[in-house]
CSV table of C-alpha atoms and ligand atoms in Angstrom, one decimal:
chain,number,residue,atom,x,y,z
A,27,UNK,CA,96.2,167.7,32.0
A,28,UNK,CA,97.9,167.5,35.4
A,29,UNK,CA,101.7,167.1,35.7
A,30,UNK,CA,103.3,164.2,37.6
A,31,UNK,CA,107.0,164.1,38.5
A,32,UNK,CA,108.5,160.9,39.9
A,33,UNK,CA,111.9,160.8,41.6
A,34,UNK,CA,113.3,157.2,41.8
A,35,UNK,CA,116.1,155.9,44.0
A,36,UNK,CA,117.4,152.3,44.2
A,37,UNK,CA,117.1,149.2,42.1
A,38,UNK,CA,115.5,148.4,38.8
A,39,UNK,CA,112.4,147.2,40.6
A,40,UNK,CA,111.9,150.7,41.8
A,41,UNK,CA,112.3,152.0,38.3
A,42,UNK,CA,109.6,149.5,37.2
A,43,UNK,CA,107.3,150.5,40.2
A,44,UNK,CA,107.7,154.2,39.3
A,45,UNK,CA,106.5,153.5,35.7
A,46,UNK,CA,103.6,151.5,37.0
A,47,UNK,CA,102.6,154.3,39.4
A,48,UNK,CA,102.5,156.7,36.5
A,49,UNK,CA,100.3,154.2,34.6
A,50,UNK,CA,97.9,154.1,37.6
A,51,UNK,CA,97.6,157.8,37.6
A,52,UNK,CA,97.4,158.4,33.9
A,53,UNK,CA,93.6,157.7,33.8
A,54,UNK,CA,93.2,160.6,36.4
A,55,UNK,CA,94.8,162.9,33.8
A,56,UNK,CA,98.4,162.9,35.1
A,57,UNK,CA,101.0,163.2,32.4
A,58,UNK,CA,104.8,162.8,33.1
A,59,UNK,CA,106.7,166.0,33.9
A,60,UNK,CA,110.5,166.1,33.6
A,61,UNK,CA,111.0,168.4,36.6
A,62,UNK,CA,109.2,168.9,39.9
A,63,UNK,CA,108.8,172.7,39.6
A,64,UNK,CA,105.1,173.5,39.2
A,65,UNK,CA,104.1,169.8,39.1
A,66,UNK,CA,100.7,168.9,40.4
A,67,UNK,CA,102.0,165.8,42.1
A,68,UNK,CA,105.5,164.6,43.0
A,69,UNK,CA,106.3,161.1,44.1
A,70,UNK,CA,109.6,160.1,45.8
A,71,UNK,CA,110.1,156.4,45.2
A,72,UNK,CA,112.6,155.5,47.9
A,73,UNK,CA,115.2,152.8,48.7
A,74,UNK,CA,116.1,151.6,52.2
A,75,UNK,CA,118.8,149.1,51.4
A,76,UNK,CA,121.9,151.0,52.7
A,77,UNK,CA,122.9,154.0,54.8
A,78,UNK,CA,121.6,157.4,54.8
A,79,UNK,CA,118.5,156.4,52.9
A,80,UNK,CA,116.1,158.3,55.2
A,81,UNK,CA,118.4,161.4,55.4
A,82,UNK,CA,118.4,161.6,51.6
A,83,UNK,CA,114.7,161.5,51.6
A,84,UNK,CA,114.4,164.3,54.2
A,85,UNK,CA,116.8,166.5,52.4
A,86,UNK,CA,114.9,166.1,49.1
A,87,UNK,CA,111.6,166.7,51.0
A,88,UNK,CA,113.0,170.0,52.2
A,89,UNK,CA,113.6,171.1,48.7
A,90,UNK,CA,110.2,170.0,47.5
A,91,UNK,CA,108.5,171.8,50.4
A,92,UNK,CA,109.6,175.1,48.9
A,93,UNK,CA,108.3,174.0,45.5
A,94,UNK,CA,105.0,173.0,47.1
A,95,UNK,CA,104.7,176.4,48.8
A,96,UNK,CA,105.3,178.1,45.5
A,97,UNK,CA,102.1,176.3,44.2
A,98,UNK,CA,100.1,177.7,47.1
A,99,UNK,CA,100.2,174.2,48.7
A,100,UNK,CA,98.4,172.6,45.8
A,101,UNK,CA,101.2,170.2,44.8
A,102,UNK,CA,100.5,166.7,46.2
A,103,UNK,CA,103.6,165.2,47.7
A,104,UNK,CA,103.9,161.4,48.1
A,105,UNK,CA,106.6,159.3,49.6
A,106,UNK,CA,106.6,155.7,48.2
A,107,UNK,CA,108.9,152.6,48.3
A,108,UNK,CA,110.9,151.0,51.1
A,109,UNK,CA,111.7,154.1,53.2
A,110,UNK,CA,108.0,154.8,53.3
A,111,UNK,CA,107.3,151.3,54.3
A,112,UNK,CA,109.9,151.2,57.1
A,113,UNK,CA,109.6,154.8,58.4
A,114,UNK,CA,106.2,156.0,57.3
A,115,UNK,CA,105.2,157.5,60.7
A,116,UNK,CA,108.5,159.3,61.1
A,117,UNK,CA,108.2,160.8,57.7
A,118,UNK,CA,104.8,162.3,58.6
A,119,UNK,CA,106.1,163.5,62.0
A,120,UNK,CA,109.2,165.2,60.5
A,121,UNK,CA,107.6,166.4,57.3
A,122,UNK,CA,104.0,167.1,58.0
A,123,UNK,CA,103.6,168.8,54.6
A,124,UNK,CA,103.8,165.3,53.0
A,125,UNK,CA,100.3,164.3,51.7
A,126,UNK,CA,100.6,160.6,51.1
A,127,UNK,CA,102.9,157.8,52.4
A,128,UNK,CA,102.6,154.4,50.6
A,129,UNK,CA,104.5,151.2,50.6
A,130,UNK,CA,105.6,149.1,47.6
A,131,UNK,CA,102.6,146.8,47.8
A,132,UNK,CA,99.8,149.4,47.8
A,133,UNK,CA,100.4,151.7,44.9
A,134,UNK,CA,97.4,150.3,42.9
A,135,UNK,CA,95.3,152.2,45.5
A,136,UNK,CA,96.9,155.6,44.5
A,137,UNK,CA,93.8,157.0,42.8
A,138,UNK,CA,91.9,156.6,46.1
A,139,UNK,CA,94.7,158.1,48.1
A,140,UNK,CA,95.0,161.1,45.7
A,141,UNK,CA,91.3,161.7,45.9
A,142,UNK,CA,91.5,161.8,49.7
A,143,UNK,CA,94.6,164.0,49.6
A,144,UNK,CA,92.9,166.4,47.3
A,145,UNK,CA,90.2,167.0,49.8
A,146,UNK,CA,92.8,168.5,52.1
A,147,UNK,CA,92.2,166.2,55.1
A,148,UNK,CA,95.0,164.6,57.2
A,149,UNK,CA,97.8,162.8,55.5
A,150,UNK,CA,97.0,159.4,53.9
A,151,UNK,CA,99.2,156.5,55.1
A,152,UNK,CA,98.9,153.1,53.5
A,153,UNK,CA,101.8,150.8,54.2
A,154,UNK,CA,100.1,147.5,54.9
A,155,UNK,CA,100.7,144.3,53.1
A,156,UNK,CA,97.2,143.9,51.5
A,157,UNK,CA,95.3,140.7,50.9
A,158,UNK,CA,94.8,141.6,47.3
A,159,UNK,CA,97.6,141.3,44.8
A,160,UNK,CA,98.4,144.8,43.4
A,161,UNK,CA,99.1,143.3,39.9
A,162,UNK,CA,95.4,142.3,39.7
A,163,UNK,CA,94.5,146.0,40.0
A,164,UNK,CA,97.1,147.7,37.8
A,165,UNK,CA,96.0,148.8,34.4
A,166,UNK,CA,97.0,146.8,31.3
A,167,UNK,CA,97.6,150.0,29.4
A,168,UNK,CA,101.2,151.1,30.1
A,169,UNK,CA,103.4,153.9,28.9
A,170,UNK,CA,105.9,152.4,26.4
A,171,UNK,CA,109.3,151.8,28.1
A,172,UNK,CA,111.4,151.8,24.9
A,173,UNK,CA,113.6,149.2,23.3
A,174,UNK,CA,114.6,147.7,26.6
A,175,UNK,CA,111.9,147.0,29.1
A,176,UNK,CA,111.6,145.8,32.7
A,177,UNK,CA,109.0,143.3,33.8
A,178,UNK,CA,108.6,142.5,37.5
A,179,UNK,CA,107.6,138.8,37.9
A,180,UNK,CA,108.5,138.2,41.6
A,181,UNK,CA,108.6,140.3,44.7
A,182,UNK,CA,109.6,140.0,48.3
A,183,UNK,CA,111.9,137.6,50.1
A,184,UNK,CA,111.7,134.8,52.6
A,185,UNK,CA,115.5,134.3,53.0
A,186,UNK,CA,116.2,136.7,55.8
A,187,UNK,CA,119.9,137.3,55.2
A,188,UNK,CA,121.3,138.8,58.4
A,189,UNK,CA,122.1,142.2,56.9
A,190,UNK,CA,119.1,142.8,54.7
A,191,UNK,CA,115.9,144.9,55.1
A,192,UNK,CA,114.1,143.5,52.0
A,193,UNK,CA,112.0,140.8,53.8
A,194,UNK,CA,110.7,143.5,56.1
A,195,UNK,CA,110.0,146.2,53.5
A,196,UNK,CA,108.9,144.2,50.6
A,197,UNK,CA,107.2,141.3,52.5
A,198,UNK,CA,107.0,137.6,51.7
A,199,UNK,CA,108.0,136.1,48.4
A,200,UNK,CA,105.3,136.3,45.8
A,201,UNK,CA,105.3,135.1,42.2
A,202,UNK,CA,103.0,136.5,39.4
A,203,UNK,CA,101.1,133.8,37.4
A,204,UNK,CA,102.8,132.8,34.1
A,205,UNK,CA,99.9,133.9,32.0
A,206,UNK,CA,100.0,137.5,33.4
A,207,UNK,CA,103.8,137.7,32.8
A,208,UNK,CA,103.4,136.4,29.2
A,209,UNK,CA,100.6,138.8,28.5
A,210,UNK,CA,102.6,141.8,29.8
A,211,UNK,CA,105.7,140.7,27.8
A,212,UNK,CA,103.5,140.5,24.7
A,213,UNK,CA,102.3,144.1,25.3
A,214,UNK,CA,105.8,145.4,25.9
A,215,UNK,CA,106.9,143.8,22.6
A,216,UNK,CA,103.9,145.3,20.8
A,217,UNK,CA,105.0,148.7,22.2
A,218,UNK,CA,108.5,148.3,20.7
A,219,UNK,CA,110.5,146.4,23.4
A,220,UNK,CA,113.2,144.2,21.9
A,221,UNK,CA,114.8,143.2,25.1
A,222,UNK,CA,113.0,142.3,28.3
A,223,UNK,CA,114.6,142.0,31.8
A,224,UNK,CA,112.6,140.0,34.2
A,225,UNK,CA,112.8,141.4,37.7
A,226,UNK,CA,112.5,140.1,41.2
A,227,UNK,CA,114.3,140.6,44.6
A,228,UNK,CA,114.9,136.8,44.1
A,229,UNK,CA,113.9,136.5,40.5
A,230,UNK,CA,115.0,132.9,40.2
A,231,UNK,CA,112.9,131.9,43.1
A,232,UNK,CA,109.9,132.6,40.9
A,233,UNK,CA,107.5,129.7,40.8
A,234,UNK,CA,104.4,131.0,39.1
A,235,UNK,CA,101.0,129.4,38.5
A,236,UNK,CA,101.2,127.7,35.1
A,237,UNK,CA,98.5,128.4,32.5
A,238,UNK,CA,97.6,124.7,32.6
A,239,UNK,CA,97.5,124.4,36.4
A,240,UNK,CA,100.6,123.4,38.5
A,241,UNK,CA,103.5,125.8,38.7
A,242,UNK,CA,106.5,126.7,36.5
A,243,UNK,CA,110.0,127.7,37.5
A,244,UNK,CA,111.9,130.5,35.9
A,245,UNK,CA,113.6,128.2,33.4
A,246,UNK,CA,110.3,127.1,31.9
A,247,UNK,CA,109.0,130.6,31.8
A,248,UNK,CA,112.1,131.7,29.8
A,249,UNK,CA,111.6,128.9,27.3
A,250,UNK,CA,108.0,130.2,26.8
A,251,UNK,CA,109.0,133.9,26.5
A,252,UNK,CA,111.7,133.0,24.0
A,253,UNK,CA,108.9,132.1,21.6
A,254,UNK,CA,107.4,135.6,21.5
A,255,UNK,CA,107.7,137.0,17.9
A,256,UNK,CA,109.6,140.3,17.8
A,257,UNK,CA,111.5,139.8,21.1
A,258,UNK,CA,115.3,139.6,20.6
A,259,UNK,CA,116.8,139.3,24.0
A,260,UNK,CA,115.9,138.1,27.5
A,261,UNK,CA,117.6,138.8,30.8
A,262,UNK,CA,116.7,138.3,34.5
A,263,UNK,CA,117.9,139.8,37.7
A,264,UNK,CA,118.6,139.5,40.7
A,265,UNK,CA,119.3,135.8,41.4
A,266,UNK,CA,120.2,133.9,44.5
A,267,UNK,CA,122.8,131.1,44.2
A,268,UNK,CA,120.5,128.7,46.0
A,269,UNK,CA,117.7,129.0,43.4
A,270,UNK,CA,119.7,128.3,40.2
A,271,UNK,CA,118.1,125.0,39.3
A,272,UNK,CA,118.8,122.5,36.5
A,273,UNK,CA,116.1,123.8,34.2
A,274,UNK,CA,117.3,127.4,34.5
A,275,UNK,CA,120.9,126.4,33.7
A,276,UNK,CA,119.6,124.4,30.8
A,277,UNK,CA,117.8,127.5,29.5
A,278,UNK,CA,121.2,129.2,29.3
A,279,UNK,CA,122.5,126.3,27.2
A,280,UNK,CA,119.5,126.2,24.9
A,281,UNK,CA,118.3,129.7,24.4
A,282,UNK,CA,120.6,132.0,22.4
A,283,UNK,CA,118.3,134.9,23.1
A,284,UNK,CA,118.9,134.5,26.9
A,285,UNK,CA,121.9,136.8,27.2
A,286,UNK,CA,125.1,135.3,28.4
A,287,UNK,CA,125.4,137.6,31.4
A,288,UNK,CA,124.3,136.7,34.9
A,289,UNK,CA,124.2,138.8,38.1
A,290,UNK,CA,124.7,136.3,40.8
A,291,UNK,CA,125.4,137.9,44.2
A,292,UNK,CA,127.8,135.9,46.4
A,293,UNK,CA,128.4,138.6,49.1
A,294,UNK,CA,131.5,136.9,50.6
A,295,UNK,CA,134.0,134.2,49.9
A,296,UNK,CA,134.3,133.1,53.5
A,297,UNK,CA,132.2,130.2,54.7
A,298,UNK,CA,132.2,131.6,58.2
A,299,UNK,CA,130.8,134.9,57.0
A,300,UNK,CA,128.4,133.3,54.6
A,301,UNK,CA,127.0,131.2,57.5
A,302,UNK,CA,126.7,134.4,59.7
A,303,UNK,CA,124.9,136.1,56.8
A,304,UNK,CA,122.5,133.2,56.7
A,305,UNK,CA,123.2,132.8,52.9
A,306,UNK,CA,122.8,129.0,53.1
A,307,UNK,CA,125.5,128.2,50.6
A,308,UNK,CA,129.3,127.9,50.8
A,309,UNK,CA,132.0,129.4,48.7
A,310,UNK,CA,132.6,125.9,47.1
A,311,UNK,CA,128.9,125.7,46.3
A,312,UNK,CA,129.1,129.0,44.5
A,313,UNK,CA,132.3,127.9,42.6
A,314,UNK,CA,130.6,124.7,41.5
A,315,UNK,CA,127.6,126.6,40.3
A,316,UNK,CA,129.8,128.9,38.2
A,317,UNK,CA,131.4,125.8,36.8
A,318,UNK,CA,128.0,124.4,35.8
A,319,UNK,CA,126.9,127.7,34.3
A,320,UNK,CA,130.1,127.9,32.3
A,321,UNK,CA,129.7,124.3,31.0
A,322,UNK,CA,126.2,125.1,29.9
A,323,UNK,CA,127.1,128.4,28.3
A,324,UNK,CA,130.9,128.8,27.9
A,325,UNK,CA,130.8,132.5,27.1
A,326,UNK,CA,128.6,133.5,30.1
A,327,UNK,CA,129.9,136.6,31.9
A,328,UNK,CA,129.3,136.9,35.6
A,329,UNK,CA,128.5,139.8,37.9
A,330,UNK,CA,128.1,139.9,41.6
A,331,UNK,CA,127.4,141.8,44.8
A,332,UNK,CA,129.8,141.9,47.7
A,333,UNK,CA,129.6,143.2,51.2
A,334,UNK,CA,132.8,143.9,53.1
A,335,UNK,CA,132.9,144.4,56.9
A,336,UNK,CA,129.9,142.3,57.9
A,337,UNK,CA,130.0,141.9,61.7
A,338,UNK,CA,132.7,139.4,62.7
A,339,UNK,CA,134.6,139.5,59.3
A,340,UNK,CA,138.3,138.9,60.0
A,341,UNK,CA,141.3,139.7,57.7
A,342,UNK,CA,141.3,135.9,56.8
A,343,UNK,CA,137.6,136.1,55.9
A,344,UNK,CA,138.2,139.1,53.7
A,345,UNK,CA,141.2,137.3,52.0
A,346,UNK,CA,138.8,134.4,51.2
A,347,UNK,CA,136.6,136.9,49.4
A,348,UNK,CA,139.6,138.1,47.3
A,349,UNK,CA,140.5,134.5,46.6
A,350,UNK,CA,137.0,133.8,45.3
A,351,UNK,CA,137.0,136.9,43.1
A,352,UNK,CA,140.4,135.8,41.6
A,353,UNK,CA,139.0,132.3,41.1
A,354,UNK,CA,135.8,133.4,39.3
A,355,UNK,CA,137.0,136.4,37.3
A,356,UNK,CA,134.0,138.7,37.2
A,357,UNK,CA,133.0,140.8,34.2
A,358,UNK,CA,131.5,143.4,36.5
A,359,UNK,CA,130.4,143.7,40.2
A,360,UNK,CA,128.9,145.9,42.9
A,361,UNK,CA,130.6,146.1,46.3
A,362,UNK,CA,129.4,147.8,49.4
A,363,UNK,CA,130.5,148.5,53.0
A,364,UNK,CA,128.2,146.7,55.4
A,365,UNK,CA,125.7,149.2,56.6
A,366,UNK,CA,123.6,148.3,59.8
A,367,UNK,CA,119.9,148.3,59.0
A,368,UNK,CA,117.6,148.8,61.9
A,369,UNK,CA,115.6,145.7,62.8
A,370,UNK,CA,118.0,143.2,61.0
A,371,UNK,CA,119.9,140.6,63.1
A,372,UNK,CA,123.4,141.8,62.0
A,373,UNK,CA,122.7,145.4,63.2
A,374,UNK,CA,122.5,144.2,66.8
A,375,UNK,CA,125.8,142.2,66.6
A,376,UNK,CA,128.5,143.3,69.0
A,377,UNK,CA,131.4,142.5,66.7
A,378,UNK,CA,130.9,145.4,64.3
A,379,UNK,CA,133.9,146.3,62.1
A,380,UNK,CA,135.5,149.7,62.4
A,381,UNK,CA,134.7,152.2,59.6
A,382,UNK,CA,138.4,152.6,58.6
A,383,UNK,CA,138.8,148.9,58.2
A,384,UNK,CA,135.6,148.7,56.0
A,385,UNK,CA,137.0,151.5,53.9
A,386,UNK,CA,140.4,149.7,53.5
A,387,UNK,CA,138.8,146.4,52.5
A,388,UNK,CA,136.4,148.0,50.1
A,389,UNK,CA,139.2,149.9,48.4
A,390,UNK,CA,141.2,146.7,48.0
A,391,UNK,CA,138.3,144.7,46.7
A,392,UNK,CA,137.2,147.4,44.3
A,393,UNK,CA,140.7,147.7,42.9
A,394,UNK,CA,140.7,144.0,42.1
A,395,UNK,CA,137.1,144.1,40.6
A,396,UNK,CA,138.0,147.1,38.5
A,397,UNK,CA,141.1,145.2,37.2
A,398,UNK,CA,138.9,142.2,36.3
A,399,UNK,CA,136.3,144.4,34.5
A,400,UNK,CA,139.1,146.2,32.6
A,401,UNK,CA,140.5,142.8,31.5
A,402,UNK,CA,137.1,141.6,30.5
A,403,UNK,CA,136.4,144.7,28.4
A,404,UNK,CA,139.9,144.6,26.8
A,405,UNK,CA,139.4,141.0,25.8
A,406,UNK,CA,136.4,142.1,23.7
A,407,UNK,CA,138.6,144.3,21.5
A,408,UNK,CA,138.9,142.7,18.1
A,409,UNK,CA,135.8,140.6,18.4
A,410,UNK,CA,132.4,141.1,16.7
A,411,UNK,CA,129.5,141.5,19.1
A,412,UNK,CA,125.8,141.8,18.5
A,413,UNK,CA,124.7,145.2,19.8
A,414,UNK,CA,121.1,146.2,20.5
A,415,UNK,CA,120.9,149.9,19.8
A,416,UNK,CA,118.8,151.7,22.3
A,417,UNK,CA,119.4,155.5,21.9
A,418,UNK,CA,121.6,158.3,20.6
A,419,UNK,CA,125.3,158.2,21.7
A,420,UNK,CA,127.2,160.7,23.8
A,421,UNK,CA,128.5,162.6,20.7
A,422,UNK,CA,126.5,163.8,17.7
A,423,UNK,CA,126.4,161.2,15.0
A,424,UNK,CA,126.7,158.3,17.4
A,425,UNK,CA,124.3,155.7,18.5
A,426,UNK,CA,124.6,153.6,21.6
A,427,UNK,CA,123.5,150.2,22.7
A,428,UNK,CA,124.3,147.2,24.8
A,429,UNK,CA,126.4,144.1,24.1
A,430,UNK,CA,125.2,140.7,25.3
A,431,UNK,CA,127.3,141.2,28.4
A,432,UNK,CA,125.5,144.5,29.2
A,433,UNK,CA,128.4,146.7,28.3
A,434,UNK,CA,127.4,150.1,26.8
A,435,UNK,CA,128.7,150.2,23.2
A,436,UNK,CA,129.1,153.4,21.1
A,437,UNK,CA,129.4,153.5,17.3
A,438,UNK,CA,129.2,156.2,14.6
A,439,UNK,CA,125.8,155.6,12.8
A,440,UNK,CA,122.4,157.0,12.0
A,441,UNK,CA,119.6,157.2,14.6
A,442,UNK,CA,117.4,154.9,12.5
A,443,UNK,CA,119.5,152.0,13.8
A,444,UNK,CA,117.9,152.4,17.2
A,445,UNK,CA,115.8,149.3,17.9
A,446,UNK,CA,118.0,147.0,15.7
A,447,UNK,CA,120.5,144.4,16.8
A,448,UNK,CA,123.6,144.7,14.6
A,449,UNK,CA,127.1,143.3,14.5
A,450,UNK,CA,129.8,145.6,15.8
A,451,UNK,CA,133.5,145.2,15.4
A,452,UNK,CA,134.9,146.2,18.8
A,453,UNK,CA,137.8,148.6,18.4
A,454,UNK,CA,138.4,150.0,21.9
A,455,UNK,CA,137.6,149.3,25.5
A,456,UNK,CA,137.1,151.8,28.3
A,457,UNK,CA,136.6,151.1,32.1
A,458,UNK,CA,132.8,150.9,31.7
A,459,UNK,CA,132.1,150.7,27.9
A,460,UNK,CA,133.2,149.8,24.5
A,461,UNK,CA,133.3,151.5,21.1
A,462,UNK,CA,133.5,150.0,17.6
A,463,UNK,CA,132.3,150.1,14.0
A,464,UNK,CA,129.3,148.5,12.4
A,465,UNK,CA,130.1,145.5,10.2
A,466,UNK,CA,128.3,144.8,7.0
A,467,UNK,CA,126.5,141.9,8.4
A,468,UNK,CA,123.1,142.6,9.8
A,469,UNK,CA,122.1,140.2,12.6
A,470,UNK,CA,118.5,141.3,12.7
A,471,UNK,CA,116.6,144.2,11.4
B,501,LIG,N1,118.4,139.3,46.6
B,501,LIG,C1,119.7,139.6,46.2
B,501,LIG,C2,120.6,138.6,46.8
B,501,LIG,O1,120.3,137.9,47.7
B,501,LIG,O2,121.7,138.5,46.3
B,501,LIG,C3,120.1,141.0,46.6
B,501,LIG,C4,119.2,142.1,46.7
B,501,LIG,S1,119.7,143.5,47.6
B,501,LIG,C5,118.4,144.5,47.2
B,501,LIG,C6,121.1,144.2,46.7
B,501,LIG,C7,122.4,144.1,47.3
B,501,LIG,O3,122.5,145.1,48.3
B,501,LIG,C8,122.8,142.9,48.1
B,501,LIG,O4,123.2,141.9,47.2
B,501,LIG,C9,123.8,143.3,49.0
B,501,LIG,O5,125.1,143.2,48.4
B,501,LIG,C10,123.5,144.8,49.2
B,501,LIG,N2,123.1,145.0,50.6
B,501,LIG,C11,121.9,144.6,51.1
B,501,LIG,N3,121.9,145.0,52.4
B,501,LIG,C12,123.0,145.6,52.7
B,501,LIG,C13,123.6,146.2,53.9
B,501,LIG,N4,122.9,146.2,55.0
B,501,LIG,N5,124.8,146.8,53.8
B,501,LIG,C14,125.5,146.8,52.6
B,501,LIG,N6,125.0,146.2,51.5
B,501,LIG,C15,123.8,145.7,51.5
B,502,LIG,FE1,118.0,140.5,51.0
B,502,LIG,FE2,118.6,139.0,48.8
B,502,LIG,FE3,119.0,138.0,51.3
B,502,LIG,FE4,116.5,138.3,50.4
B,502,LIG,S1,118.1,136.9,49.6
B,502,LIG,S2,117.3,138.8,52.4
B,502,LIG,S3,116.7,140.2,49.2
B,502,LIG,S4,120.0,139.8,50.3
């Protein structure tokens, strides 16, 4: 048995890709190792979305170089993901001890790359966007992911927001056929998954080939997946406001197992900045969409992404973002300082915002978002929420799971509750989690 250690940075799509890379290498005898020391192969699965991505990779590579030397150079070192895609040649120039550089679209070819690397020739680099679809070449057999599982249904992006590298690193938008998605979901459930999160850079732009010809949208796919016996919960992320169509909103109304929590990035509340970002929606469009979602599913909780300090953002633009946040009342959110990404239109803009100003705006926005999250969590106290238990809690004798709104919930209870969805009386709220006690009522065993 050989030992494989994978280090993953970035989004849930990278987490999914790392698991699939391990699946591809399993038939070659590679079994997961929890640490890189003494491993036969280490893969760094990288993210390029914001600042210092490449520096982080090079500093990790420095550490791994010493571990590779300790194996007499036998350890195969691979750099995968979006940094590899964007900066593959530079990686090999600066870290010539790296054996393999591969992009997010070529990891089905890993066995071939590993065979070439093992022969000790020059480094292997494969960062093309291949003709073939990697999903057609990945093995069906997958290592179980656990009670909650990720399933990538869509990749890439054609939207070209001014600030974003994804269209360049992940390539054009692609949707997997519905039959392939349903088959993978079935396998995940058979392996014990009770909740599936469908993934995509623009997951709601999914338009997959239907089993009976034609295409389906995400709404239709969700109705189909909701029929899978044994599956308790469905989620999807990340969505673009422009792709929330009527059928998808109706799915939120009709499917109780589609969790009432939606990550719907808006980025800014200023129409001027939204136009400069090439988001192709206004703040009013976003607010109308929130209204429609809340009419369809009154308890839906919203999360978002924000960027402060995009080139040209004025104080008034930033105030418009704060106003939108006050209007919507988010349950949770991610916010970032604009980080120029090489090759993107905004990186070349001359009206960049000073670092101190970005810091100030981010601090103000985050204070407001934290306040909203605390209020959302506090409002859960006293209610009974279904919690899907996924693992042991922080303290002995505790189990932990997730509420429908994705909040971590801790209760005192035995480990055999893991995998069940049970009602919990919420007794206390913390900044990022809840705690409570099990009620008598069993929602689902
Ligand atoms: N496709 C999603 C959408 O359009 O909303 C977002 C995907 S992106 C991988 C995740 C988040 O990273 C974005 O929503 C954005 O807030 C943030 N992001 C992307 N590029 C950025 C940049 N150059 N600087 C700061 N944040 C960035
Ligand atoms: Fe990036 Fe999302 Fe915009 Fe696509 S839609 S370019 S992934 S931010």
